[in-house]
PDB file of C-alpha atoms in Angstrom:
ATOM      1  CA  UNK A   1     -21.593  19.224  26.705  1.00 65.00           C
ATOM      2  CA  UNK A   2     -17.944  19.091  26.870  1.00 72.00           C
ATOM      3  CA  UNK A   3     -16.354  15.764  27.759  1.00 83.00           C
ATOM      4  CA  UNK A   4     -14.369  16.067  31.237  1.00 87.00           C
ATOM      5  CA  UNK A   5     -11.650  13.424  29.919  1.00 92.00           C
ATOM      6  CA  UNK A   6     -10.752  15.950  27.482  1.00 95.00           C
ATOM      7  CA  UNK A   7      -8.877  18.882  27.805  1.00 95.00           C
ATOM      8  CA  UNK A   8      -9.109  21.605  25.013  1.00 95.00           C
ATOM      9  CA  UNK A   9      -6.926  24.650  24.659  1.00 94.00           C
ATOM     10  CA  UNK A  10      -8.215  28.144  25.675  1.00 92.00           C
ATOM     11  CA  UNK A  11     -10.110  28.994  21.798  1.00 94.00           C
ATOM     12  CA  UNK A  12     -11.587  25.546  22.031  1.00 94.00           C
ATOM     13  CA  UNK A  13      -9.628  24.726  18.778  1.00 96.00           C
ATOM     14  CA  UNK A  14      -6.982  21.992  19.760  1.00 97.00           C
ATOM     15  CA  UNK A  15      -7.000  18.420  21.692  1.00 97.00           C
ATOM     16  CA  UNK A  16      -4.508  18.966  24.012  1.00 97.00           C
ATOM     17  CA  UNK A  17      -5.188  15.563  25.996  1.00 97.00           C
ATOM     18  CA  UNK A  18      -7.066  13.146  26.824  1.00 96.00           C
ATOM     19  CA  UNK A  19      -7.155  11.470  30.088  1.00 95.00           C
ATOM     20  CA  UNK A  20      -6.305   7.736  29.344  1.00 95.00           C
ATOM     21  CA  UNK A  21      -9.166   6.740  31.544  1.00 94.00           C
ATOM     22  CA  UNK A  22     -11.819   7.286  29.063  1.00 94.00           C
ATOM     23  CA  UNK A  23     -13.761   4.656  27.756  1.00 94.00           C
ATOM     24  CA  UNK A  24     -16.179   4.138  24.722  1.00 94.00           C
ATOM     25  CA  UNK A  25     -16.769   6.636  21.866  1.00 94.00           C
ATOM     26  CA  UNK A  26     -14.822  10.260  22.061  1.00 95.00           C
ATOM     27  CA  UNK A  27     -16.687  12.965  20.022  1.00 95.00           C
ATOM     28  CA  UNK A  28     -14.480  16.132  19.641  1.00 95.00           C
ATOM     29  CA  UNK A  29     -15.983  19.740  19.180  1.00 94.00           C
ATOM     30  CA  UNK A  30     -16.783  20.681  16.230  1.00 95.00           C
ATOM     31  CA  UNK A  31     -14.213  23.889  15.690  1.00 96.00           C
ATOM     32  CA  UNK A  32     -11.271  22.132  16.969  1.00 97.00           C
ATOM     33  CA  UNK A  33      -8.993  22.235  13.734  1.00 97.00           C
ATOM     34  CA  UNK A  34      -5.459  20.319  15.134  1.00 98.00           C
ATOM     35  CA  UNK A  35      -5.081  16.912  17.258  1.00 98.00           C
ATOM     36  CA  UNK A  36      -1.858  17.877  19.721  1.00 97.00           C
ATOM     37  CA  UNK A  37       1.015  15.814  19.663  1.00 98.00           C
ATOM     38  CA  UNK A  38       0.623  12.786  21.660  1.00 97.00           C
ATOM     39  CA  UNK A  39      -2.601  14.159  22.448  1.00 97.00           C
ATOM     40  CA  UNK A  40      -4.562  10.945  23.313  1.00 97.00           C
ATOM     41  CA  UNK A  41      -1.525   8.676  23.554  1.00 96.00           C
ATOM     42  CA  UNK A  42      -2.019   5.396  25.675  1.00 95.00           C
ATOM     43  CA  UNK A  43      -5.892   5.815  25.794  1.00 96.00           C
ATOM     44  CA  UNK A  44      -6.231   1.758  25.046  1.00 96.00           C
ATOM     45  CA  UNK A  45     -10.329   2.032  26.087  1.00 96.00           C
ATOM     46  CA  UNK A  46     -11.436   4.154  23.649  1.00 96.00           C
ATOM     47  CA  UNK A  47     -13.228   2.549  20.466  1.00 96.00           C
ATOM     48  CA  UNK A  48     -14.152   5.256  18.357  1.00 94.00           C
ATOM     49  CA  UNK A  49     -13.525   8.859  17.805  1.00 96.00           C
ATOM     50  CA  UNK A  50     -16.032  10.992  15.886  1.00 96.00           C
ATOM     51  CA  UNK A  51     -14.073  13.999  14.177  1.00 97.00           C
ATOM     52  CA  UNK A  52     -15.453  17.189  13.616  1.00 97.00           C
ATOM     53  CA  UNK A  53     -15.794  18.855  10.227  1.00 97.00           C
ATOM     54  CA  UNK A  54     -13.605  21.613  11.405  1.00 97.00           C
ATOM     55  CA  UNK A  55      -9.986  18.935  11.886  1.00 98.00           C
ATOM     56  CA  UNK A  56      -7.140  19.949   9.646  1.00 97.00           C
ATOM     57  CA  UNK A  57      -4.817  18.144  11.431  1.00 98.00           C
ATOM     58  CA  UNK A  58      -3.172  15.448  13.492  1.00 98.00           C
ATOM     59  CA  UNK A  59      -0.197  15.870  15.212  1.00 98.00           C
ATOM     60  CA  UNK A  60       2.948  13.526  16.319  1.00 98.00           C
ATOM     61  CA  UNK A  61       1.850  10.106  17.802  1.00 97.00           C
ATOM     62  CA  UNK A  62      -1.509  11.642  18.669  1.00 98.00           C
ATOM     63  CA  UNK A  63      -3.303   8.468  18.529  1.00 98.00           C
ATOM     64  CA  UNK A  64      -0.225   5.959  19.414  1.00 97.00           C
ATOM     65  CA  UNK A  65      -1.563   3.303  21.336  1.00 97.00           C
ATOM     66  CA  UNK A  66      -5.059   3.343  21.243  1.00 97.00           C
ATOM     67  CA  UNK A  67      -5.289  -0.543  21.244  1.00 96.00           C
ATOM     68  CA  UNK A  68      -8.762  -0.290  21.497  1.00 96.00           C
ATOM     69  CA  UNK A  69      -9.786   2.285  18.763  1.00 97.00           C
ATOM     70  CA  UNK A  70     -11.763  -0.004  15.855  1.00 96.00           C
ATOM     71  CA  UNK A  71     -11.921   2.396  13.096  1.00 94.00           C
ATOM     72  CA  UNK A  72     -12.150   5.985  12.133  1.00 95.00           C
ATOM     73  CA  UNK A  73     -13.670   8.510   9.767  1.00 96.00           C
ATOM     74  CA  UNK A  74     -11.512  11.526   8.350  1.00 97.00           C
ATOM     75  CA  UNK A  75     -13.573  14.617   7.262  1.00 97.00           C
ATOM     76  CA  UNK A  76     -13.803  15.908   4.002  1.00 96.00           C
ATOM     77  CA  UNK A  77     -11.773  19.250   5.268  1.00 94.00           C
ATOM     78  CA  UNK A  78      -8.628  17.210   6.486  1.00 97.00           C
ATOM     79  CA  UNK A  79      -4.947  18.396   5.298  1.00 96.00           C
ATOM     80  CA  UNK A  80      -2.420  16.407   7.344  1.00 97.00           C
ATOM     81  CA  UNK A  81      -1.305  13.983   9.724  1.00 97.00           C
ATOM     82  CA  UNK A  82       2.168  13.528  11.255  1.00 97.00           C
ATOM     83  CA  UNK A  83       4.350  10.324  12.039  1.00 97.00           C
ATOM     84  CA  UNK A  84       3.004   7.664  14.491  1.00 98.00           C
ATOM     85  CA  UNK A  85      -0.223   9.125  14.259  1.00 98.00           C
ATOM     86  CA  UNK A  86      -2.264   5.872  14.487  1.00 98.00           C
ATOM     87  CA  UNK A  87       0.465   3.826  15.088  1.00 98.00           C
ATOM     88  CA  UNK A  88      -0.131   0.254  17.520  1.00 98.00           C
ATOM     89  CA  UNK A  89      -3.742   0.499  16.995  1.00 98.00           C
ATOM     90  CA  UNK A  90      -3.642  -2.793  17.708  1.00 97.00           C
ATOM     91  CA  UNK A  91      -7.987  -3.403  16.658  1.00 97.00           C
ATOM     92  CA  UNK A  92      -8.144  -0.341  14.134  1.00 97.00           C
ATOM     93  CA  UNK A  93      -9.661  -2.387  11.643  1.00 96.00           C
ATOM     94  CA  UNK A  94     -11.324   0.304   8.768  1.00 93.00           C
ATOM     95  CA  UNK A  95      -9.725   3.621   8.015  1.00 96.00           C
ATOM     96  CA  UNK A  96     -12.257   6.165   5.547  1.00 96.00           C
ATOM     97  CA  UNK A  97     -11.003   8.686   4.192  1.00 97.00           C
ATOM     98  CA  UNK A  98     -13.597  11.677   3.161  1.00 96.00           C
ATOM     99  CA  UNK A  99     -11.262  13.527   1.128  1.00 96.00           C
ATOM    100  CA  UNK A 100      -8.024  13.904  -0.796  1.00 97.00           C
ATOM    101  CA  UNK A 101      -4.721  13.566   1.066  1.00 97.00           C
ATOM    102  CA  UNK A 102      -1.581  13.905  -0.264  1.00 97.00           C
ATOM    103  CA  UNK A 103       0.702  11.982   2.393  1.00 97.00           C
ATOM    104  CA  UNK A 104       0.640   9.384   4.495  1.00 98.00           C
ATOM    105  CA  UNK A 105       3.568   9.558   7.070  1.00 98.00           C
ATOM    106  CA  UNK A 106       5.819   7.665   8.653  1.00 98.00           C
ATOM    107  CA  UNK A 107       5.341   5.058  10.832  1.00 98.00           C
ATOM    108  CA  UNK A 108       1.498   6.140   9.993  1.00 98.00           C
ATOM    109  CA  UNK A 109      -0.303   2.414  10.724  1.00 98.00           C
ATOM    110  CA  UNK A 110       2.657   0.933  12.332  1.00 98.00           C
ATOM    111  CA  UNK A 111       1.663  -2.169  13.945  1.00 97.00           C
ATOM    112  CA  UNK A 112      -2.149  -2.063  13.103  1.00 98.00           C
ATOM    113  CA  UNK A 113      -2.785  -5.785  13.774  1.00 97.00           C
ATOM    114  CA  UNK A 114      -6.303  -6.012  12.391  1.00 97.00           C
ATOM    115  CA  UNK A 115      -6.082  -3.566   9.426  1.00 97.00           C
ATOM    116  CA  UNK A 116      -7.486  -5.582   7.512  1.00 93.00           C
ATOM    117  CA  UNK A 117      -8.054  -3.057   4.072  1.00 90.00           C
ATOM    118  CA  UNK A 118      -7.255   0.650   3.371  1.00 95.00           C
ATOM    119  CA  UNK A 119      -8.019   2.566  -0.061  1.00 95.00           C
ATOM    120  CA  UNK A 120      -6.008   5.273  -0.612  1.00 97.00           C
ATOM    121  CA  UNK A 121      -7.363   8.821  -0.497  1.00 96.00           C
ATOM    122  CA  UNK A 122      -6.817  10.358  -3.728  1.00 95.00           C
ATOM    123  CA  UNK A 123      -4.135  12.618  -4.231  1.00 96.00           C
ATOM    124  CA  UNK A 124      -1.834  10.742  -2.509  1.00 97.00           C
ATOM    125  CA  UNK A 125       1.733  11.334  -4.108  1.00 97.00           C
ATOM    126  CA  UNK A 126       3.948  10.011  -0.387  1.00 98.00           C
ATOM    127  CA  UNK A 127       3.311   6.890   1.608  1.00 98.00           C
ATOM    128  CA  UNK A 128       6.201   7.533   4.382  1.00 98.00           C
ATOM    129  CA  UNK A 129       8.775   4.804   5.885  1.00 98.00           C
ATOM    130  CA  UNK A 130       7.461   2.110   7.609  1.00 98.00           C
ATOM    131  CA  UNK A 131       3.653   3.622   6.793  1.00 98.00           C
ATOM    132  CA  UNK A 132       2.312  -0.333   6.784  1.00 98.00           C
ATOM    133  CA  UNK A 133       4.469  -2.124   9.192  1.00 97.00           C
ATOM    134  CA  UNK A 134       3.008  -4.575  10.556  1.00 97.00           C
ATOM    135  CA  UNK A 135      -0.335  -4.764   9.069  1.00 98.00           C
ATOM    136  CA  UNK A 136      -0.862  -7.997   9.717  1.00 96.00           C
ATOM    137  CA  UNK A 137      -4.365  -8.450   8.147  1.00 97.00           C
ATOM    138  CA  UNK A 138      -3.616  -6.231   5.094  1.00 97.00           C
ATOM    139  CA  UNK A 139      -4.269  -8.581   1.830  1.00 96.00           C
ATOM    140  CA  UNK A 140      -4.599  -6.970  -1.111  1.00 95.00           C
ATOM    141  CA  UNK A 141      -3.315  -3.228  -1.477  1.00 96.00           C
ATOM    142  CA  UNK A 142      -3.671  -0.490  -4.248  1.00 97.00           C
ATOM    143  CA  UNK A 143      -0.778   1.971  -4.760  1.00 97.00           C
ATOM    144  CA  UNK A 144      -2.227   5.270  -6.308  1.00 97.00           C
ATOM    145  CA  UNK A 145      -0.719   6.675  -9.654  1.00 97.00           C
ATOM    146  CA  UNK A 146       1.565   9.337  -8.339  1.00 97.00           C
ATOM    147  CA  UNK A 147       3.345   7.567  -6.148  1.00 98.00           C
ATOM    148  CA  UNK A 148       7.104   7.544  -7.236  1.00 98.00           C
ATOM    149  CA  UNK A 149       8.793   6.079  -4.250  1.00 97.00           C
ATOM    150  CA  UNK A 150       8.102   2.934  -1.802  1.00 97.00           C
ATOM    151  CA  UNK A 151       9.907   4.186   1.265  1.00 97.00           C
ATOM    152  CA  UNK A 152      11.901   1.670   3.526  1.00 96.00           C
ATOM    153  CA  UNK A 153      10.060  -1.444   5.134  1.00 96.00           C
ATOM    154  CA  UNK A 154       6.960   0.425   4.245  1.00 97.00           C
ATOM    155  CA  UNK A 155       4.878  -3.028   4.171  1.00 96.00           C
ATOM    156  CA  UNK A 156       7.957  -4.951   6.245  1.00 95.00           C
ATOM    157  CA  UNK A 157       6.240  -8.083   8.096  1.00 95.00           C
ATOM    158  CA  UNK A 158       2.380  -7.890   6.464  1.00 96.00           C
ATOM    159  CA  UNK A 159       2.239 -11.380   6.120  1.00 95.00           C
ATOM    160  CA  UNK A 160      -1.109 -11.286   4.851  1.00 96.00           C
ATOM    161  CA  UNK A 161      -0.291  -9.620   1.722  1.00 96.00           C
ATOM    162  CA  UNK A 162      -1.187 -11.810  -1.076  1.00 95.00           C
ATOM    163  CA  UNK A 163      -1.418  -8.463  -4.181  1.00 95.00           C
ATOM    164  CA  UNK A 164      -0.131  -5.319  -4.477  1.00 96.00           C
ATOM    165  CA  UNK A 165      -0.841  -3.501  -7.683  1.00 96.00           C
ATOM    166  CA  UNK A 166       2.052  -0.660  -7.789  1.00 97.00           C
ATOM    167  CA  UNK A 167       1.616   2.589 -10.271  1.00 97.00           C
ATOM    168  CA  UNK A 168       3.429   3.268 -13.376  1.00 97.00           C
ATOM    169  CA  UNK A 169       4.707   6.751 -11.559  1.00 98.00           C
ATOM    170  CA  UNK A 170       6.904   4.348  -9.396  1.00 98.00           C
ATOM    171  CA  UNK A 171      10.750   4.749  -9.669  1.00 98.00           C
ATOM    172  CA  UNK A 172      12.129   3.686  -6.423  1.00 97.00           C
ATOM    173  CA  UNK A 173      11.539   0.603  -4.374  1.00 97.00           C
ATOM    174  CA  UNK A 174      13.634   1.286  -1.075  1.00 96.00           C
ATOM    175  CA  UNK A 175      15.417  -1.011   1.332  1.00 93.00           C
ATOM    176  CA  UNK A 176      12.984  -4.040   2.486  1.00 92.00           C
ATOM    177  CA  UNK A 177       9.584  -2.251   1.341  1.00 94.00           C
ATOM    178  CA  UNK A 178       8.235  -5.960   0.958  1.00 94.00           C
ATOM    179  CA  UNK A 179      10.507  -7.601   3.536  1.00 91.00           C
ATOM    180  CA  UNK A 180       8.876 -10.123   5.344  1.00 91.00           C
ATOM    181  CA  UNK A 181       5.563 -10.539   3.199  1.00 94.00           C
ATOM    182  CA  UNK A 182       5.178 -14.100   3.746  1.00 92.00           C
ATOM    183  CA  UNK A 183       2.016 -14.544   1.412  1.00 95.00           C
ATOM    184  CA  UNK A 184       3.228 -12.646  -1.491  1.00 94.00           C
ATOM    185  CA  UNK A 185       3.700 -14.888  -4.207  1.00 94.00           C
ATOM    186  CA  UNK A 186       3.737 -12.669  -7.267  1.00 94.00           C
ATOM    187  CA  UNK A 187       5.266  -9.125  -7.863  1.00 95.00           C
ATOM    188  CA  UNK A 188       4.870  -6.803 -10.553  1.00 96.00           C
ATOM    189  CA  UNK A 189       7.850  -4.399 -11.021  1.00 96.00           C
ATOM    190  CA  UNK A 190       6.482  -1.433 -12.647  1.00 97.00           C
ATOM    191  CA  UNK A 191       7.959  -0.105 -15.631  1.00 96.00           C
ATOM    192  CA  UNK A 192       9.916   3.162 -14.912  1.00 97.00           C
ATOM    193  CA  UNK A 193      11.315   1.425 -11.710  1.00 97.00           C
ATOM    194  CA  UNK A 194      15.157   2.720 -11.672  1.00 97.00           C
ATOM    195  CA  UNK A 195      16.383   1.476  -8.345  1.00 96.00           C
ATOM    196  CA  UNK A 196      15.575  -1.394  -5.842  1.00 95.00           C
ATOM    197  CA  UNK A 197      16.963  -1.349  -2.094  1.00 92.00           C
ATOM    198  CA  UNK A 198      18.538  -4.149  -0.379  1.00 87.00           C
ATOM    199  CA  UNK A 199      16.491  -6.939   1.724  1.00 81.00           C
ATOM    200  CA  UNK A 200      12.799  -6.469  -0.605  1.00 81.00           C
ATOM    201  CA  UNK A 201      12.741 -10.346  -1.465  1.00 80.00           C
ATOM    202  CA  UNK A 202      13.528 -11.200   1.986  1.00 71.00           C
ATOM    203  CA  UNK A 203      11.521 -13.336   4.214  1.00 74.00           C
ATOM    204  CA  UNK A 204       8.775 -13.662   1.242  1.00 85.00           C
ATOM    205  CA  UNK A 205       8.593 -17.373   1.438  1.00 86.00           C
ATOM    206  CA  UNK A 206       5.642 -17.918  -0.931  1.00 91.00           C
ATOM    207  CA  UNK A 207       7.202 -15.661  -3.440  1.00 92.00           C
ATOM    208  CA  UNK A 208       7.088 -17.884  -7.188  1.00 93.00           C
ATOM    209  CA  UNK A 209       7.099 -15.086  -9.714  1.00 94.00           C
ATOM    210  CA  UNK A 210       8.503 -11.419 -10.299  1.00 95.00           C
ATOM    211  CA  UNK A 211       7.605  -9.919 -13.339  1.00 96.00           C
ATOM    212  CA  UNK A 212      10.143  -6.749 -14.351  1.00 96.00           C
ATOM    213  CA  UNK A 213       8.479  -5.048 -17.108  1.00 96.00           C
ATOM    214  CA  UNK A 214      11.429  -2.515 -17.075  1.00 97.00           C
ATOM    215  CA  UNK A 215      13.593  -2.885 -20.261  1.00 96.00           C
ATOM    216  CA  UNK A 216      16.669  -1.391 -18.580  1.00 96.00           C
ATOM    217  CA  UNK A 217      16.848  -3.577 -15.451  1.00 96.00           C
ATOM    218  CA  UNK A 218      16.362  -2.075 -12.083  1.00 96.00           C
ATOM    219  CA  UNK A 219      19.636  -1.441 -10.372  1.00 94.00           C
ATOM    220  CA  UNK A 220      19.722  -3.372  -6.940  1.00 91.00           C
ATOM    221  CA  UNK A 221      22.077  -4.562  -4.477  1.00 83.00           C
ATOM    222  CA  UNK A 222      23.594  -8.260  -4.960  1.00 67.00           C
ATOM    223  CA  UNK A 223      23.491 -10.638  -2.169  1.00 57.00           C
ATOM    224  CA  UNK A 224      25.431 -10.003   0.876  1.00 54.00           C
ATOM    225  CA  UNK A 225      27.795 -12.001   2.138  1.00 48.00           C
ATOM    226  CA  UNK A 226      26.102 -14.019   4.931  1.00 45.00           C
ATOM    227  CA  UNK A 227      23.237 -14.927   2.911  1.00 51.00           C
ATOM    228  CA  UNK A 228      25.846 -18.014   1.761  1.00 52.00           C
ATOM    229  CA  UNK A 229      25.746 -18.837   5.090  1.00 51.00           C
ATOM    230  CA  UNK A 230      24.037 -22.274   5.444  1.00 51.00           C
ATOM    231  CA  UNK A 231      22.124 -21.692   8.704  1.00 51.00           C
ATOM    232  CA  UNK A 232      20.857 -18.390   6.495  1.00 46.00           C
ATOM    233  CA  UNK A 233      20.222 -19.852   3.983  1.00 46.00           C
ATOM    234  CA  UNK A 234      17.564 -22.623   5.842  1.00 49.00           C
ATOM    235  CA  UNK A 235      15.846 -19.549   7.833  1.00 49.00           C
ATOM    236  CA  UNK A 236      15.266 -17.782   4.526  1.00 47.00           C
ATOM    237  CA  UNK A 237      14.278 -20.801   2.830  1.00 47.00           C
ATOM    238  CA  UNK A 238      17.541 -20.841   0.449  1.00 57.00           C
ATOM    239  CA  UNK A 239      18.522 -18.062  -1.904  1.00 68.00           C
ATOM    240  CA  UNK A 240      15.717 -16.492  -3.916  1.00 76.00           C
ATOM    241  CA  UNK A 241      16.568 -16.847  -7.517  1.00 75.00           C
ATOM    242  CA  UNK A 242      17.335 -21.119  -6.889  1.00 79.00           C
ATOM    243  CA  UNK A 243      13.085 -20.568  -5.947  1.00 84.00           C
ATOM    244  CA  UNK A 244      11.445 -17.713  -8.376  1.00 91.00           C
ATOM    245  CA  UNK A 245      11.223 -17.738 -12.048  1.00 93.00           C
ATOM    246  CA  UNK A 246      11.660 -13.797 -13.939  1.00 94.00           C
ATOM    247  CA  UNK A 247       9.295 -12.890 -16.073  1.00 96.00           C
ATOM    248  CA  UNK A 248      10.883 -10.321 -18.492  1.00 96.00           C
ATOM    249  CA  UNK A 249      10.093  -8.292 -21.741  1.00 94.00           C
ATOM    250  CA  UNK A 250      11.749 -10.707 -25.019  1.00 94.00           C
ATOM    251  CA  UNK A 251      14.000  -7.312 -25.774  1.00 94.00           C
ATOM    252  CA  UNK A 252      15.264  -7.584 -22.069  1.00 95.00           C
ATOM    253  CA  UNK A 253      16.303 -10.580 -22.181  1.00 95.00           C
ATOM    254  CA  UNK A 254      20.187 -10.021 -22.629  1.00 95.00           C
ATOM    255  CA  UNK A 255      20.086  -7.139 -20.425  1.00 96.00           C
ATOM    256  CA  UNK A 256      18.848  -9.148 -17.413  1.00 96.00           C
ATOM    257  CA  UNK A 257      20.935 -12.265 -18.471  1.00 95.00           C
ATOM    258  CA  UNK A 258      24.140 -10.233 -18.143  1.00 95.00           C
ATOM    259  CA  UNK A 259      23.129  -8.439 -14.999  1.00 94.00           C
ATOM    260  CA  UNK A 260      25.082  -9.283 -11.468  1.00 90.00           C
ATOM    261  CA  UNK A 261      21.730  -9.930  -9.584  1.00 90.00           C
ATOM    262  CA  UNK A 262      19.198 -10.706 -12.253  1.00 93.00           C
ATOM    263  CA  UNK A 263      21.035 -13.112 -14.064  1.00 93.00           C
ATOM    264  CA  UNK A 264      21.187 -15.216 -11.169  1.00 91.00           C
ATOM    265  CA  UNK A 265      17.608 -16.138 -11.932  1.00 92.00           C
ATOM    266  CA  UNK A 266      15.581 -18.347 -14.223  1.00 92.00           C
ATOM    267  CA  UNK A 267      14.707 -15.818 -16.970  1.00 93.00           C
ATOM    268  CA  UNK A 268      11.502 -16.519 -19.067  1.00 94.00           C
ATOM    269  CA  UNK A 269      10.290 -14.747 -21.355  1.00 93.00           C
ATOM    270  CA  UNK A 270       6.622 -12.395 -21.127  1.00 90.00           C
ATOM    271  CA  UNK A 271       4.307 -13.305 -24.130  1.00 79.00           C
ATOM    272  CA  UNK A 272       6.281 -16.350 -25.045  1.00 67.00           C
ATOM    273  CA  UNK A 273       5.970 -18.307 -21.257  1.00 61.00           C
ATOM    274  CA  UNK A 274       2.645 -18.963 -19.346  1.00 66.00           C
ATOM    275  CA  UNK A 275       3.007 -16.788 -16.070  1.00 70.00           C
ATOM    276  CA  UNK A 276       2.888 -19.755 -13.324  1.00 63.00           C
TER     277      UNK A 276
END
C-alpha cells in the first residue's frame, strides 16, 4: 500500500514530497531510483526511512530538517547524494553505508547534533565543504586513502573530536577544516600536505601537539593582524605556537626553524623527543 503522505511522480520512480505531517517510519517503493530536491524537507516527525534497493540518488536538501530522523541505511545500489542532503538532522545518530560512494557533498551532515560516528564508504575520493559542521558528537574520525583535499570548515565546531587519522593521499588542508575542534589535542599532518588554509588551529583549545611529517613545510597563512589584539588573544586562549610544541622530522628541522609561521613554534624533534 502506498503511503498517502507521500507523493510519487507519475512512473512511481521519484519522491516528489512528503507531507511534513507524517510521523514514524517512511518506507519508500521499491523502484523509486531519485529522492527530489527538498523532497521531504521540514518533516521533523519522521524517525526512520527504509530505502529501497532501487535509490540511486538523493537530491538537493532532500532530507534538510528532519530533526527527528535517528539513522539511516543506504543500499548497496546507491550513486549520489547532493548538498544539504541530511543536513540539521538534529537526532541522526548512525549513518550505514551498503556500498561504495565516491563523494560526500557539501554541507552533507551539517549540523547533525548527535552524530555520534560515521565510517566512510569506500571509494570515497571528496568529502565536500562544510560536510561535518557541526557534528557535535563526532569523536574519533577516519579519512579514507584517496582523499587529497579537506575542504573549508569541513569539521568547523565538532567539539567532540578528540582523533582524526588523515590519509597519505592528502595535499590540501583548506581554510578552518578543524576550526573550532575544542577536544582535539593532537594532529597529524600527513606527509604530502602542500598547503594549509587560514583559521585550522583556531578555537582548538585543547590542542598540545602537531606533528608535520612533511619535510618541505606546508605553506600556510601567518597570523592576521587582530589576532595581536589582547581581547583576541584571551577568547582564543593566546596565540597558538606560545601553547603547542611541533613535532618535526630531524632533516626538517632548519626548514621549519626558518619558516614565517612555523618557526614561531617550539620545534622538537620526531625520534629524538617523547611525543607529549
Amino acid at each position: 500500500m502506498v503511503d498517502k503522505h507521500i507523493k510519487y511522480d507519475g512512473t512511481m520512480e521519484k519522491v516528489l514530497h512528503c507531507d511534513p505531517r507524517k510521523r514514524g517510519k517512511v518506507v519508500i517503493q521499491e523502484g523509486v531510483y531519485e529522492v527530489c530536491e527538498d523532497a521531504f524537507i521540514d518533516c521533523k516527525y519522521i524517525t526512520e526511512v527504509i530505502f529501497p534497493e532501487s535509490l540511486a540518488y538523493i537530491s538537493r536538501g532532500a532530507f534538510k530538517d528532519c530533526s527527528g530522523l535517528m539513522s539511516i541505511i543506504l543500499p548497496l545500489g546507491f550513486l549520489s547524494m547532493l548538498k544539504n542532503a541530511f543536513a540539521y538532522c538534529y537526532n541522526l545518530k548512525s549513518v550505514k553505508f551498503e556500498g561504495p560512494l565516491t563523494n560526500i557533498p557539501d554541507s552533507c551532515f551539517l549540523g547533525c547534533r548527535d552524530l555520534s560516528e560515521f565510517l566512510f564508504p569506500k571509494g570515497t575520493v571528496y568529502i565536500g565543504v562544510k560536510a561535518f559542521s557541526g557534528c557535535e558528537s563526532l569523536k574519533c574520525l577516519t579519512v579514507p586513502e584517496g582523499v587529497s583535499v579537506l575542504n573549508s570548515y569541513i569539521f568547523n565546531d565538532c567539539k567532540n573530536l578528540q582523533r582524526i587519522n588523515l590519509p597519505n593521499s592528502l595535499e590540501y588542508i583548506c581554510e578552518g577544516a578543524f576550526n573550532g575542534c575544542d577536544s582535539l589535542k593532537l594532529i597529524s599532518i600527513p606527509k604530502n600536505v602542500k598547503r594549509i588554509g587560514k583559521e585550522n588551529f583556531s578555537g582548538m583549545r585543547s590542542l598540545k601537539t602537531i606533528v608535520c611529517l612533511p619535510v618541505i613545510p606546508p605553506e600556510i597563512p601567518d597570523f592576521p593582524h587582530y589576532y595581536k589584539s589582547p581581547t583576541i588573544m584571551k577568547l582564543i586562549g593566546g596565540p597558538i605556537y606560545a601553547k603547542v610544541k611541533l613535532y618535526v622530522s630531524p632533516e626538517a628541522i632548519e626548514a621549519y626553524s626558518n619558516h614565517n609561521y612555523w618557526g614561531k613554534f617550539e620545534i622538537l624533534s620526531l625520534g629524538e623527543e617523547e611525543i607529549e
